[in-house]
CSV table of C-alpha atoms (C1' of nucleotides) in Angstrom, one decimal:
chain,number,residue,atom,x,y,z
H,1,MET,CA,25.0,-150.0,-51.7
H,2,ALA,CA,25.5,-146.3,-51.7
H,3,LYS,CA,25.2,-143.7,-54.4
H,4,THR,CA,26.4,-140.1,-54.4
H,5,ILE,CA,23.6,-137.7,-55.1
H,6,SER,CA,24.4,-134.1,-56.0
H,7,ASN,CA,22.3,-131.5,-54.5
H,8,ASN,CA,22.2,-127.7,-54.4
H,9,ASP,CA,25.1,-127.3,-52.0
H,10,GLU,CA,26.6,-130.6,-51.3
H,11,ASN,CA,27.1,-134.1,-52.4
H,12,VAL,CA,25.5,-136.7,-50.2
H,13,GLU,CA,25.8,-140.4,-50.2
H,14,VAL,CA,22.4,-142.0,-50.1
H,15,ASP,CA,21.9,-145.7,-49.2
H,16,ILE,CA,19.9,-146.6,-52.2
H,17,ASP,CA,19.1,-150.1,-50.9
H,18,SER,CA,17.6,-148.9,-47.8
H,19,SER,CA,15.9,-145.8,-49.1
H,20,LYS,CA,14.0,-147.5,-51.9
H,21,ASP,CA,11.9,-149.4,-49.4
H,22,ASP,CA,8.7,-147.9,-48.2
H,23,VAL,CA,8.8,-145.0,-50.6
H,24,ASP,CA,5.4,-143.4,-50.9
H,25,ALA,CA,4.6,-143.4,-54.6
H,26,ARG,CA,2.5,-140.3,-54.3
H,27,THR,CA,4.9,-138.1,-52.4
H,28,GLY,CA,8.1,-139.8,-53.3
H,29,MET,CA,9.1,-139.7,-49.6
H,30,LYS,CA,10.4,-142.7,-47.7
H,31,LYS,CA,8.5,-143.9,-44.7
H,32,GLY,CA,9.2,-146.3,-42.0
H,33,PRO,CA,12.2,-146.8,-39.7
H,34,TRP,CA,15.2,-144.7,-40.2
H,35,THR,CA,18.4,-146.3,-41.2
H,36,PRO,CA,21.8,-145.4,-39.6
H,37,HIS,CA,22.8,-143.8,-42.9
H,38,GLU,CA,19.8,-141.6,-42.9
H,39,ASP,CA,20.5,-140.6,-39.4
H,40,MET,CA,24.0,-139.7,-40.3
H,41,ILE,CA,22.9,-137.6,-43.2
H,42,LEU,CA,20.4,-135.7,-41.0
H,43,THR,CA,22.9,-135.3,-38.2
H,44,GLU,CA,25.5,-133.9,-40.6
H,45,TYR,CA,22.9,-131.6,-42.1
H,46,VAL,CA,21.8,-130.2,-38.8
H,47,ASN,CA,25.3,-129.8,-37.6
H,48,LYS,CA,26.1,-127.8,-40.7
H,49,HIS,CA,22.9,-125.8,-41.1
H,50,GLY,CA,21.3,-125.9,-37.7
H,51,GLU,CA,17.9,-126.9,-36.7
H,52,GLY,CA,14.8,-125.6,-38.3
H,53,ASN,CA,13.8,-125.2,-42.0
H,54,TRP,CA,13.2,-128.9,-42.0
H,55,ASN,CA,11.8,-129.0,-45.4
H,56,PHE,CA,15.1,-127.8,-46.7
H,57,VAL,CA,16.7,-130.9,-45.3
H,58,GLN,CA,15.1,-133.0,-48.0
H,59,LYS,CA,15.9,-130.5,-50.7
H,60,ASN,CA,19.5,-130.0,-49.7
H,61,SER,CA,20.6,-133.3,-48.4
H,62,GLY,CA,18.9,-135.8,-50.7
H,63,LEU,CA,17.1,-137.5,-47.8
H,64,LEU,CA,13.8,-138.9,-49.0
H,65,ARG,CA,12.1,-137.8,-45.8
H,66,CYS,CA,9.6,-135.0,-45.3
H,67,GLY,CA,10.4,-132.1,-43.1
H,68,LYS,CA,8.2,-133.4,-40.4
H,69,SER,CA,9.8,-136.7,-40.3
H,70,CYS,CA,13.3,-135.1,-40.1
H,71,ARG,CA,12.3,-132.8,-37.3
H,72,LEU,CA,10.8,-135.7,-35.4
H,73,ARG,CA,13.8,-137.9,-35.9
H,74,TRP,CA,16.1,-135.2,-34.8
H,75,ALA,CA,14.1,-134.2,-31.8
H,76,ASN,CA,13.4,-137.7,-30.6
H,77,HIS,CA,16.5,-139.5,-31.4
H,78,LEU,CA,19.4,-137.6,-32.8
H,79,ARG,CA,19.7,-134.3,-31.0
H,80,PRO,CA,22.4,-134.1,-28.4
H,81,ASN,CA,22.0,-134.7,-24.8
H,82,LEU,CA,19.0,-136.9,-25.1
H,83,LYS,CA,18.6,-139.4,-22.3
H,84,LYS,CA,18.3,-143.0,-23.3
H,85,GLY,CA,16.9,-145.8,-21.4
H,86,SER,CA,14.0,-146.3,-19.1
H,87,PHE,CA,12.8,-143.6,-16.8
H,88,SER,CA,14.2,-143.3,-13.4
H,89,GLU,CA,12.0,-143.5,-10.4
H,90,GLU,CA,12.3,-139.7,-9.9
H,91,GLU,CA,11.4,-139.1,-13.5
H,92,GLU,CA,8.3,-141.4,-13.1
H,93,LYS,CA,7.2,-139.4,-10.1
H,94,ILE,CA,7.6,-136.2,-12.0
H,95,ILE,CA,5.6,-137.5,-14.9
H,96,ILE,CA,2.8,-138.6,-12.7
H,97,GLU,CA,2.7,-135.3,-10.9
H,98,LEU,CA,2.9,-133.3,-14.1
H,99,HIS,CA,0.3,-135.4,-15.8
H,100,ALA,CA,-2.1,-134.8,-13.0
H,101,LYS,CA,-1.5,-131.1,-13.3
H,102,LEU,CA,-1.2,-130.7,-17.0
H,103,GLY,CA,-3.1,-133.6,-18.6
H,104,ASN,CA,-1.8,-134.8,-21.9
H,105,LYS,CA,0.5,-131.9,-22.4
H,106,TRP,CA,3.4,-134.1,-23.3
H,107,ALA,CA,5.5,-131.3,-24.8
H,108,ARG,CA,5.2,-129.2,-21.7
H,109,MET,CA,5.9,-132.1,-19.5
H,110,ALA,CA,9.0,-132.8,-21.5
H,111,THR,CA,10.3,-129.4,-20.7
H,112,GLN,CA,10.5,-130.4,-17.1
H,113,LEU,CA,12.4,-133.6,-17.9
H,114,PRO,CA,15.6,-132.6,-19.5
H,115,GLY,CA,16.8,-135.1,-22.1
H,116,ARG,CA,13.4,-136.7,-22.4
H,117,THR,CA,11.0,-136.3,-25.3
H,118,ASP,CA,7.3,-135.8,-25.4
H,119,ASN,CA,7.0,-139.0,-27.3
H,120,GLU,CA,8.8,-141.0,-24.6
H,121,ILE,CA,6.7,-139.5,-21.9
H,122,LYS,CA,3.6,-140.1,-23.9
H,123,ASN,CA,4.5,-143.7,-24.5
H,124,PHE,CA,5.3,-144.2,-20.8
H,125,TRP,CA,2.1,-142.8,-19.7
H,126,ASN,CA,-0.1,-144.6,-22.2
H,127,THR,CA,1.4,-148.0,-21.3
H,128,ARG,CA,1.2,-147.2,-17.6
H,129,MET,CA,-2.4,-146.0,-17.9
H,130,LYS,CA,-3.4,-149.1,-19.8
H,131,ARG,CA,-1.8,-151.3,-17.3
H,132,ARG,CA,-3.5,-149.6,-14.4
H,133,GLN,CA,-6.8,-149.5,-16.0
H,134,ARG,CA,-6.6,-153.2,-16.7
H,135,ALA,CA,-5.8,-153.8,-13.1
H,136,GLY,CA,-8.6,-151.6,-12.0
H,137,LEU,CA,-6.3,-149.3,-10.2
H,138,PRO,CA,-6.5,-145.5,-10.0
H,139,LEU,CA,-4.2,-143.6,-12.3
H,140,TYR,CA,-3.2,-141.4,-9.5
H,141,PRO,CA,-2.6,-142.0,-5.8
H,142,PRO,CA,-5.7,-141.7,-3.6
H,143,GLU,CA,-4.6,-138.3,-2.2
H,144,ILE,CA,-4.6,-136.8,-5.6
H,145,GLN,CA,-7.8,-138.4,-6.5
H,146,ALA,CA,-9.5,-136.9,-3.4
H,147,GLU,CA,-8.2,-133.6,-4.5
H,148,ALA,CA,-9.6,-134.1,-7.9
H,149,ILE,CA,-13.0,-134.9,-6.5
H,150,ALA,CA,-12.9,-131.7,-4.6
H,151,TYR,CA,-11.8,-129.8,-7.6
H,152,ASN,CA,-14.6,-131.3,-9.6
H,153,ASP,CA,-17.1,-130.4,-7.0
H,154,LYS,CA,-15.8,-126.9,-7.0
H,155,LEU,CA,-16.2,-126.6,-10.7
H,156,LEU,CA,-19.8,-127.6,-10.3
H,157,GLN,CA,-20.2,-125.2,-7.6
H,158,LEU,CA,-18.8,-122.4,-9.7
H,159,GLN,CA,-21.3,-123.0,-12.3
H,160,HIS,CA,-23.9,-121.8,-9.9
H,161,GLN,CA,-22.0,-118.7,-8.7
H,162,PRO,CA,-22.6,-116.0,-11.3
H,163,LEU,CA,-20.3,-113.1,-11.1
H,164,SER,CA,-19.0,-110.7,-13.5
H,165,SER,CA,-15.9,-111.8,-15.3
H,166,SER,CA,-14.6,-108.3,-14.9
H,167,SER,CA,-13.7,-109.2,-11.4
H,168,LEU,CA,-11.3,-111.7,-12.7
H,169,SER,CA,-7.9,-110.2,-12.6
H,170,PHE,CA,-5.3,-112.1,-14.4
H,171,SER,CA,-2.7,-110.8,-12.1
H,172,LEU,CA,-4.7,-112.0,-9.1
H,173,LEU,CA,-5.1,-115.2,-10.9
H,174,LEU,CA,-1.4,-115.5,-11.4
H,175,SER,CA,-0.8,-114.6,-7.8
H,176,SER,CA,-3.0,-117.5,-6.9
H,177,CYS,CA,-0.5,-119.7,-8.5
H,178,TYR,CA,2.2,-118.6,-6.2
H,179,PRO,CA,3.3,-120.6,-3.3
H,180,LYS,CA,2.5,-119.3,0.1
H,181,LYS,CA,5.2,-118.6,2.5
H,182,ILE,CA,6.5,-121.6,4.4
H,183,ASP,CA,5.5,-119.9,7.6
H,184,ASP,CA,2.1,-119.1,6.3
H,185,PRO,CA,-0.3,-120.2,9.1
H,186,ASN,CA,-2.9,-120.9,6.4
H,187,HIS,CA,-0.7,-123.2,4.4
H,188,TYR,CA,-2.4,-126.4,3.7
H,189,ASP,CA,-1.7,-129.2,6.0
H,190,TYR,CA,-1.1,-132.3,4.0
H,191,ASN,CA,-1.9,-134.4,7.0
H,192,LEU,CA,-5.5,-133.3,6.8
H,193,LEU,CA,-5.9,-135.2,3.6
H,194,GLU,CA,-3.8,-138.0,4.9
H,195,ASN,CA,-6.0,-138.4,7.9
H,196,ASN,CA,-9.2,-137.9,6.2
H,197,SER,CA,-8.6,-139.9,3.1
H,198,GLY,CA,-11.5,-139.9,0.8
H,199,SER,CA,-13.2,-137.0,2.5
H,200,ALA,CA,-13.4,-134.2,0.0
H,201,ASN,CA,-15.4,-132.0,2.4
H,202,ASN,CA,-12.3,-130.5,3.8
H,203,HIS,CA,-11.7,-128.8,0.6
H,204,ASN,CA,-15.0,-127.4,-0.2
H,205,THR,CA,-14.5,-124.0,1.4
H,206,ASN,CA,-13.2,-121.5,-1.0
H,207,PRO,CA,-10.6,-119.4,0.6
H,208,CYS,CA,-10.2,-117.3,-2.5
H,209,PRO,CA,-13.6,-115.7,-2.9
H,210,GLN,CA,-12.3,-113.3,-5.5
H,211,PHE,CA,-12.1,-116.3,-7.9
H,212,ASN,CA,-15.7,-116.4,-8.8
H,213,PHE,CA,-16.8,-116.6,-12.3
H,214,SER,CA,-19.9,-116.2,-14.3
H,215,ASN,CA,-21.7,-119.4,-14.9
H,216,ASP,CA,-22.2,-119.5,-18.6
H,217,GLU,CA,-19.7,-119.4,-21.3
H,218,ASN,CA,-16.9,-118.6,-19.0
H,219,ILE,CA,-17.0,-121.9,-17.3
H,220,GLU,CA,-14.8,-123.3,-20.0
H,221,ILE,CA,-12.4,-120.6,-19.2
H,222,ASN,CA,-12.5,-121.4,-15.6
H,223,GLU,CA,-11.6,-124.9,-16.2
H,224,THR,CA,-8.4,-124.0,-17.9
H,225,LEU,CA,-7.2,-121.4,-15.5
H,226,ALA,CA,-4.7,-122.0,-12.9
H,227,LEU,CA,-6.1,-122.0,-9.4
H,228,GLN,CA,-3.1,-123.5,-7.7
H,229,LYS,CA,-2.4,-122.9,-4.0
H,230,SER,CA,-6.0,-122.6,-3.3
H,231,PRO,CA,-6.7,-125.6,-1.0
H,232,SER,CA,-10.2,-126.0,-2.2
H,233,LEU,CA,-9.4,-125.8,-5.8
H,234,SER,CA,-6.0,-127.1,-6.3
H,235,PRO,CA,-5.5,-130.7,-6.5
H,236,TYR,CA,-2.1,-130.2,-5.1
H,237,PRO,CA,-2.2,-128.2,-1.9
H,238,SER,CA,-0.2,-130.9,-0.4
H,239,SER,CA,2.6,-130.7,-2.7
H,240,SER,CA,4.4,-127.6,-1.6
H,241,SER,CA,3.6,-127.7,2.0
H,242,ASN,CA,4.7,-131.2,2.3
H,243,LEU,CA,7.8,-130.5,0.4
H,244,PHE,CA,8.6,-127.7,2.6
H,245,ASN,CA,8.0,-129.7,5.7
H,246,GLN,CA,10.3,-132.4,4.6
H,247,ASN,CA,12.9,-131.3,2.2
H,248,PHE,CA,12.9,-127.6,1.8
H,249,THR,CA,15.9,-125.6,2.9
H,250,PRO,CA,15.7,-121.9,2.2
H,251,PRO,CA,18.2,-120.9,-0.3
H,252,SER,CA,21.0,-118.8,0.9
H,253,ASP,CA,20.7,-116.7,-2.2
H,254,SER,CA,17.2,-115.5,-3.0
H,255,HIS,CA,17.8,-115.7,-6.7
H,256,ASP,CA,15.0,-117.5,-8.4
H,257,TYR,CA,17.0,-120.2,-10.0
H,258,GLN,CA,19.2,-121.3,-7.3
H,259,TYR,CA,17.0,-123.3,-5.1
H,260,SER,CA,16.9,-126.5,-6.9
H,261,GLU,CA,19.3,-128.5,-4.9
H,262,ASN,CA,17.0,-129.2,-2.0
H,263,LEU,CA,13.8,-129.6,-3.9
H,264,SER,CA,12.5,-132.3,-6.1
H,265,PHE,CA,13.7,-135.4,-4.3
H,266,GLU,CA,16.9,-133.7,-3.3
H,267,HIS,CA,18.0,-134.2,-6.8
H,268,HIS,CA,20.4,-131.7,-8.2
H,269,GLY,CA,19.3,-129.8,-11.2
H,270,PHE,CA,16.5,-132.0,-12.2
H,271,ASN,CA,14.3,-129.2,-13.5
H,272,ALA,CA,14.9,-126.4,-15.8
H,273,GLY,CA,15.2,-124.0,-13.0
H,274,SER,CA,18.6,-125.3,-12.2
H,275,LEU,CA,19.8,-124.1,-15.5
H,276,TYR,CA,20.9,-121.2,-13.5
H,277,ASP,CA,22.5,-123.1,-10.8
H,278,SER,CA,25.3,-121.1,-9.4
H,279,LYS,CA,27.6,-124.1,-9.8
H,280,THR,CA,27.3,-123.9,-13.5
H,281,PRO,CA,29.9,-121.6,-14.9
H,282,ALA,CA,28.4,-118.6,-16.6
H,283,SER,CA,30.5,-119.4,-19.6
H,284,SER,CA,28.4,-122.5,-20.0
H,285,TYR,CA,25.5,-120.5,-21.1
H,286,ALA,CA,25.2,-119.8,-24.7
H,287,SER,CA,24.0,-116.3,-25.6
H,288,GLY,CA,22.4,-115.1,-28.6
H,289,VAL,CA,23.3,-111.9,-30.3
H,290,ASP,CA,21.3,-109.9,-27.9
H,291,GLY,CA,22.6,-111.7,-24.9
H,292,ASN,CA,19.6,-113.9,-24.4
H,293,PHE,CA,20.0,-117.5,-23.8
H,294,MET,CA,19.4,-119.4,-27.0
H,295,GLY,CA,20.7,-122.8,-26.5
H,296,ASN,CA,19.5,-126.3,-25.8
H,297,SER,CA,19.6,-127.3,-22.2
H,298,SER,CA,20.6,-130.6,-21.0
H,299,MET,CA,21.7,-132.1,-17.7
H,300,VAL,CA,25.2,-133.5,-17.5
H,301,ASN,CA,26.7,-134.6,-14.3
H,302,ASP,CA,23.7,-133.4,-12.5
H,303,TYR,CA,24.0,-129.9,-13.8
H,304,TYR,CA,22.9,-128.3,-17.0
H,305,GLU,CA,25.1,-127.6,-19.8
H,306,VAL,CA,24.0,-125.8,-22.9
H,307,ALA,CA,24.1,-127.3,-26.4
H,308,PRO,CA,25.6,-125.3,-29.2
H,309,LEU,CA,23.5,-122.8,-30.9
H,310,SER,CA,22.1,-123.3,-34.2
H,311,HIS,CA,24.4,-122.1,-36.9
H,312,ASP,CA,22.2,-119.2,-37.7
H,313,GLY,CA,22.0,-118.0,-34.2
H,314,LYS,CA,18.4,-118.9,-33.9
H,315,ASN,CA,17.0,-121.3,-31.5
H,316,SER,CA,15.7,-124.6,-32.6
H,317,GLY,CA,12.1,-123.7,-32.2
H,318,LEU,CA,11.7,-126.6,-29.9
H,319,LEU,CA,9.5,-125.9,-26.9
H,320,ASP,CA,12.0,-126.3,-24.2
H,321,ASP,CA,14.4,-124.1,-25.9
H,322,LEU,CA,11.8,-121.4,-26.1
H,323,VAL,CA,10.9,-121.7,-22.5
H,324,MET,CA,14.6,-121.3,-21.7
H,325,GLU,CA,14.8,-118.3,-23.9
H,326,GLY,CA,11.8,-116.7,-22.3
H,327,ARG,CA,13.2,-117.2,-18.9
H,328,SER,CA,16.4,-115.7,-19.9
H,329,ILE,CA,14.7,-112.7,-21.4
H,330,SER,CA,12.9,-112.1,-18.2
H,331,CYS,CA,16.0,-112.6,-16.1
H,332,ASN,CA,17.9,-110.1,-18.1
H,333,LYS,CA,15.2,-107.5,-17.6
H,334,GLY,CA,16.0,-106.9,-14.0
H,335,ASP,CA,15.9,-107.9,-10.5
H,336,VAL,CA,12.2,-108.4,-10.2
H,337,SER,CA,12.3,-112.1,-10.9
H,338,HIS,CA,12.3,-113.3,-7.4
H,339,LYS,CA,9.8,-110.9,-6.1
H,340,ARG,CA,6.2,-112.0,-6.1
H,341,LYS,CA,3.1,-110.6,-4.8
H,342,ASN,CA,0.6,-112.5,-2.7
H,343,MET,CA,-3.1,-111.9,-3.0
H,344,GLU,CA,-2.9,-108.9,-0.7
H,345,GLY,CA,-0.3,-107.3,-3.0
H,346,GLU,CA,2.5,-107.9,-0.6
H,347,GLU,CA,5.8,-108.9,-2.1
H,348,TYR,CA,7.6,-111.9,-0.9
H,349,GLU,CA,10.4,-114.1,-2.0
H,350,ASP,CA,9.3,-117.2,-3.6
H,351,GLU,CA,10.8,-120.5,-3.3
H,352,GLU,CA,9.0,-122.6,-5.7
H,353,GLY,CA,6.6,-122.5,-8.6
H,354,ILE,CA,3.4,-124.3,-9.3
H,355,VAL,CA,2.4,-125.4,-12.7
H,356,PRO,CA,-1.0,-124.1,-13.6
H,357,LEU,CA,-3.7,-126.6,-13.9
H,358,VAL,CA,-4.9,-127.0,-17.4
H,359,SER,CA,-7.9,-129.0,-18.0
H,360,THR,CA,-7.8,-131.2,-21.1
H,361,MET,CA,-11.2,-132.6,-20.6
H,362,LYS,CA,-12.2,-131.1,-23.8
H,363,LYS,CA,-10.8,-129.1,-26.6
H,364,LYS,CA,-11.1,-125.4,-26.0
H,365,LYS,CA,-9.6,-123.6,-28.9
H,366,SER,CA,-9.4,-120.1,-27.6
H,367,ILE,CA,-8.4,-120.1,-24.1
H,368,ASP,CA,-6.8,-123.5,-23.9
H,369,GLU,CA,-4.5,-122.7,-26.7
H,370,SER,CA,-3.6,-119.4,-25.4
H,371,GLN,CA,-2.9,-120.9,-22.0
H,372,LYS,CA,-0.8,-123.5,-23.6
H,373,LYS,CA,1.1,-121.0,-25.6
H,374,ASP,CA,1.6,-118.3,-23.1
H,375,PHE,CA,3.6,-120.4,-20.7
H,376,SER,CA,5.7,-121.9,-23.3
H,377,SER,CA,6.6,-121.2,-26.8
H,378,SER,CA,5.5,-119.1,-29.6
H,379,GLN,CA,4.2,-116.0,-27.9
H,380,LEU,CA,7.4,-115.7,-25.9
H,381,SER,CA,9.2,-115.1,-29.1
H,382,THR,CA,6.6,-113.4,-31.1
H,383,GLY,CA,4.7,-111.5,-28.6
H,384,LYS,CA,1.6,-112.1,-30.6
H,385,LYS,CA,-1.6,-112.3,-28.7
H,386,PRO,CA,-4.1,-114.9,-29.6
H,387,ALA,CA,-7.4,-113.8,-30.9
H,388,GLN,CA,-9.9,-113.9,-28.2
H,389,GLU,CA,-13.5,-113.1,-27.8
H,390,ASP,CA,-15.4,-110.8,-25.6
H,391,GLN,CA,-14.9,-111.7,-22.1
H,392,THR,CA,-11.6,-113.4,-22.7
H,393,GLU,CA,-10.3,-110.2,-24.2
H,394,GLU,CA,-9.7,-108.8,-20.8
H,395,LEU,CA,-7.5,-111.6,-19.9
H,396,ASN,CA,-5.4,-111.0,-22.9
H,397,THR,CA,-5.1,-107.3,-22.6
H,398,MET,CA,-3.5,-108.0,-19.3
H,399,TYR,CA,-1.3,-110.5,-20.9
H,400,ASP,CA,1.5,-108.2,-21.8
H,401,ASP,CA,1.5,-106.5,-18.5
H,402,ASP,CA,1.7,-109.8,-16.7
H,403,LEU,CA,4.1,-111.4,-19.1
H,404,ASP,CA,7.2,-110.6,-17.1
H,405,CYS,CA,5.5,-111.7,-14.0
H,406,LEU,CA,4.5,-114.9,-15.6
H,407,LEU,CA,7.8,-115.6,-17.0
H,408,ASN,CA,9.5,-114.9,-13.8
H,409,ASN,CA,7.3,-117.2,-12.0
H,410,PHE,CA,7.1,-119.9,-14.4
H,411,PRO,CA,7.5,-123.0,-12.3
H,412,SER,CA,11.0,-124.2,-12.1
H,413,GLU,CA,10.4,-126.9,-9.7
H,414,ILE,CA,7.7,-129.3,-9.4
H,415,PRO,CA,7.1,-130.0,-5.8
H,416,MET,CA,6.2,-133.5,-4.9
H,417,PRO,CA,3.4,-134.7,-2.6
H,418,GLU,CA,4.1,-136.9,0.3
H,419,TRP,CA,3.1,-140.1,-1.4
H,420,TYR,CA,6.2,-139.8,-3.4
H,421,CYS,CA,8.3,-139.9,-0.3
H,422,ARG,CA,6.9,-143.0,1.3
H,423,GLY,CA,9.4,-145.3,0.0
H,424,LYS,CA,9.6,-147.7,-2.8
H,425,SER,CA,6.9,-150.0,-1.5
H,426,GLN,CA,4.3,-147.4,-2.5
H,427,SER,CA,2.9,-147.9,-5.9
H,428,LEU,CA,4.0,-145.5,-8.5
H,429,GLY,CA,1.5,-146.9,-10.8
H,430,THR,CA,3.7,-149.7,-11.9
H,431,GLU,CA,2.8,-152.0,-9.2
H,432,ILE,CA,-0.2,-153.1,-7.4
H,433,PRO,CA,-0.6,-151.9,-3.8
H,434,THR,CA,-1.0,-154.8,-1.4
H,435,ASP,CA,-1.7,-153.1,1.9
H,436,GLU,CA,-4.4,-150.9,3.3
H,437,SER,CA,-3.0,-147.9,1.6
H,438,GLY,CA,-4.5,-149.1,-1.6
H,439,PRO,CA,-7.6,-147.4,-3.1
H,440,THR,CA,-10.9,-147.9,-1.5
H,441,ASN,CA,-13.9,-149.1,-3.4
H,442,GLN,CA,-15.1,-145.6,-3.5
H,443,GLU,CA,-11.9,-144.5,-5.1
H,444,PHE,CA,-12.1,-147.3,-7.6
H,445,ALA,CA,-15.5,-146.1,-8.5
H,446,TRP,CA,-14.0,-142.7,-9.0
H,447,THR,CA,-11.3,-144.0,-11.1
H,448,LEU,CA,-13.5,-146.1,-13.3
H,449,GLY,CA,-15.9,-143.3,-13.7
H,450,SER,CA,-16.2,-141.3,-16.8
H,451,ASN,CA,-14.2,-138.1,-16.5
H,452,TRP,CA,-11.4,-139.3,-14.5
H,453,ASN,CA,-11.0,-142.4,-16.4
H,454,ASN,CA,-11.1,-140.7,-19.7
H,455,MET,CA,-8.8,-138.4,-18.0
H,456,PRO,CA,-6.3,-136.9,-18.4
H,457,GLY,CA,-6.1,-133.8,-16.4
H,458,ILE,CA,-8.0,-133.0,-13.3
H,459,CYS,CA,-11.4,-132.5,-14.7
Y,1,DA,C1',8.1,-175.3,-26.6
Y,2,DA,C1',4.5,-172.9,-28.7
Y,3,DA,C1',0.9,-169.7,-28.8
Y,4,DA,C1',-1.3,-165.8,-27.0
Y,5,DA,C1',-1.2,-161.7,-24.6
Y,6,DA,C1',1.0,-157.7,-23.1
Y,7,DC,C1',4.4,-154.4,-23.6
Y,8,DC,C1',7.3,-151.1,-25.8
Y,9,DC,C1',8.4,-147.6,-28.9
Y,10,DA,C1',9.3,-145.5,-33.3
Y,11,DA,C1',6.9,-143.3,-36.6
Y,12,DC,C1',2.9,-141.5,-38.9
Y,13,DC,C1',-1.3,-138.8,-39.2
Y,14,DG,C1',-4.3,-135.0,-38.8
Y,15,DC,C1',-5.3,-130.8,-36.7
Y,16,DC,C1',-4.1,-126.3,-35.5
Y,17,DG,C1',-1.6,-121.8,-35.0
Y,18,DT,C1',1.5,-118.7,-37.0
Y,19,DG,C1',3.6,-115.9,-40.3
Y,20,DG,C1',4.5,-114.4,-44.8
Y,21,DA,C1',3.0,-113.6,-49.6
F,1,DC,C1',-8.4,-110.5,-46.0
F,2,DT,C1',-7.3,-114.9,-47.8
F,3,DC,C1',-4.3,-118.5,-49.0
F,4,DC,C1',-0.6,-121.3,-48.2
F,5,DA,C1',3.6,-123.4,-46.2
F,6,DC,C1',5.6,-124.6,-42.2
F,7,DG,C1',6.2,-126.3,-37.6
F,8,DG,C1',4.4,-128.1,-33.2
F,9,DC,C1',1.5,-131.0,-30.8
F,10,DG,C1',-1.3,-134.9,-29.4
F,11,DG,C1',-3.5,-139.2,-30.9
F,12,DT,C1',-2.9,-143.4,-33.1
F,13,DT,C1',-0.8,-147.2,-35.4
F,14,DG,C1',2.0,-151.1,-36.4
F,15,DG,C1',5.7,-154.0,-35.8
F,16,DG,C1',9.2,-156.0,-32.8
F,17,DT,C1',10.1,-157.8,-28.2
F,18,DT,C1',9.0,-159.8,-23.8
F,19,DT,C1',6.1,-162.1,-20.7
F,20,DT,C1',2.5,-165.2,-19.6
F,21,DT,C1',-0.3,-169.1,-20.3
DNA sequence: AAAAAACCCAACCGCCGTGGA
DNA sequence: CTCCACGGCGGTTGGGTTTTT
C-alpha cells in the first residue's frame, strides 16, 4: 500500500506498509532494512538534488530515514558504479596489502578499490581475520610478518635514540616514502627475505639515519609517520623491488598517471591512478566550474569513467571523490607532478607510490587524525590545518609547502610483494597452507601474540 | 534430516572533526 | 570562544544464509 505524501517541493509516494515497521518511537525514524521503494525514493532524490545535505532527504522526500542512514544506503548500495559480488583474487590481494600498510582504515582502502565500499572491505577483512585466527594462521604472509617484526624492533630501538625533533623534516619524510629507482643498487632485494625467512636481523640497520626521533612524547608521532622504502623500517621493501623485477615496464610517457597498465597484477586501471590513463578520453572527465575534477570515479571496461557531478556542482563529499579532486588540483597546477626528489635532493621520475604506513595500534588524536586527513579528504578541500601541539607544529607548518608534493605523490598504485605472485596455491588467507611454505612455530607465536593479533596495522 | 556452528552482510551506533552561527 | 548540526569513519550488532556435524 502506498500513500502520497506532500513535502516542501515534491510529492512522494511512501510505502506505508513497509515504513511503519521498525519506526523508532523517540525519533520517528524508521530503522532496519531498506525497502525497494525507499531505495527508489532516495535514488530519485539524489538524482534530482545531488549528494550531500543528507538530512534534507528526510525533510524533502518524506523518507523516514535519518541523514546518516540515507548517506550510508546511498554510498554502500545505491550509488552508481558500485561493484557487486565477491571480491576478485586481485582485490583480495590488494586488501591484504593495504590492510598491512594502513590498518583498519577501511575508507582509505576503499579509495584504492574502485566500486568497493569501506563496509564491504571491512566485512571481508573481519570474516577473514576471524577465520584465520580460529585456524591459528597468521593474518599476513610470513614475509610481511618478518618485516613487521623488524619494524617493531625498530620502534623499540627508536625509543632509545633521543634526537631533536627539529631534525625531522617533513619533506625528507615524504621523500622517504618515494620509491627508489629501479636501478638503484641499494634497492631492497626481496630474495634476502625469501632466503632468510624469519630472520629479522637483515633489517635492523637503519639506512636512513636522518630519521631519528626523540624518545618521549614523539614516539607516538613516529609510529604514525610513513617510513616506507627504508628497508629496515618499512614492512614492504619487497613490494616495489619485486614488482619492478617481475612486472614493471617503464612507461613510455613519464606522466604520473599513465603507468598503471603494467603494475598491479598487470591489471588495467585497477587503481585510482589509472583515472588518467591515456586511453580514457579527456572528455570522460567531468570538470567543476574551476576545471577541477569533481566526479565520482569508477572502472568500466577496465578503464575509469566518471560519474555525473552532483547537481549543484559540488562533489559528494565521499572520500574517494575528494582524493580524486585533490589529485586533479595538483595536476592542474603544473608539470611538477612526476618529479620527485630523493633523499639527496636529486630529482627523479617516479614510477610508483607507496602508501604511508599508519599505525592504528592505538588512538592518537592529533597526529593520527591529521595523517589520516592530509592524504585524503577534508583538508584537501578546506586547506585547514589541524590543531597541533608543540613539536608536531613544525610538521604542520610544513604541511602547506609539502601539500603539492604530497598530492602529486599520493600513491596511485599499490605494488604487490612476491607472495602475491606465487600462484593460486599460496594462501591468501582464505585457505590453509599445506606445504613447507606455511608459517613456522615462531611465526605462529608472533601471530598469536598481543600486538599483531590485536592488529591491525604494523605495530 | 535436524541442530549447531560458521559465515555473510546490511545497518546501526558512538565518536570525532569541521564549519557555521 | 562556545555551541551545535552535520558528515565521515570505524566498531559492533543482529538476522539471514550456508556449511558442518
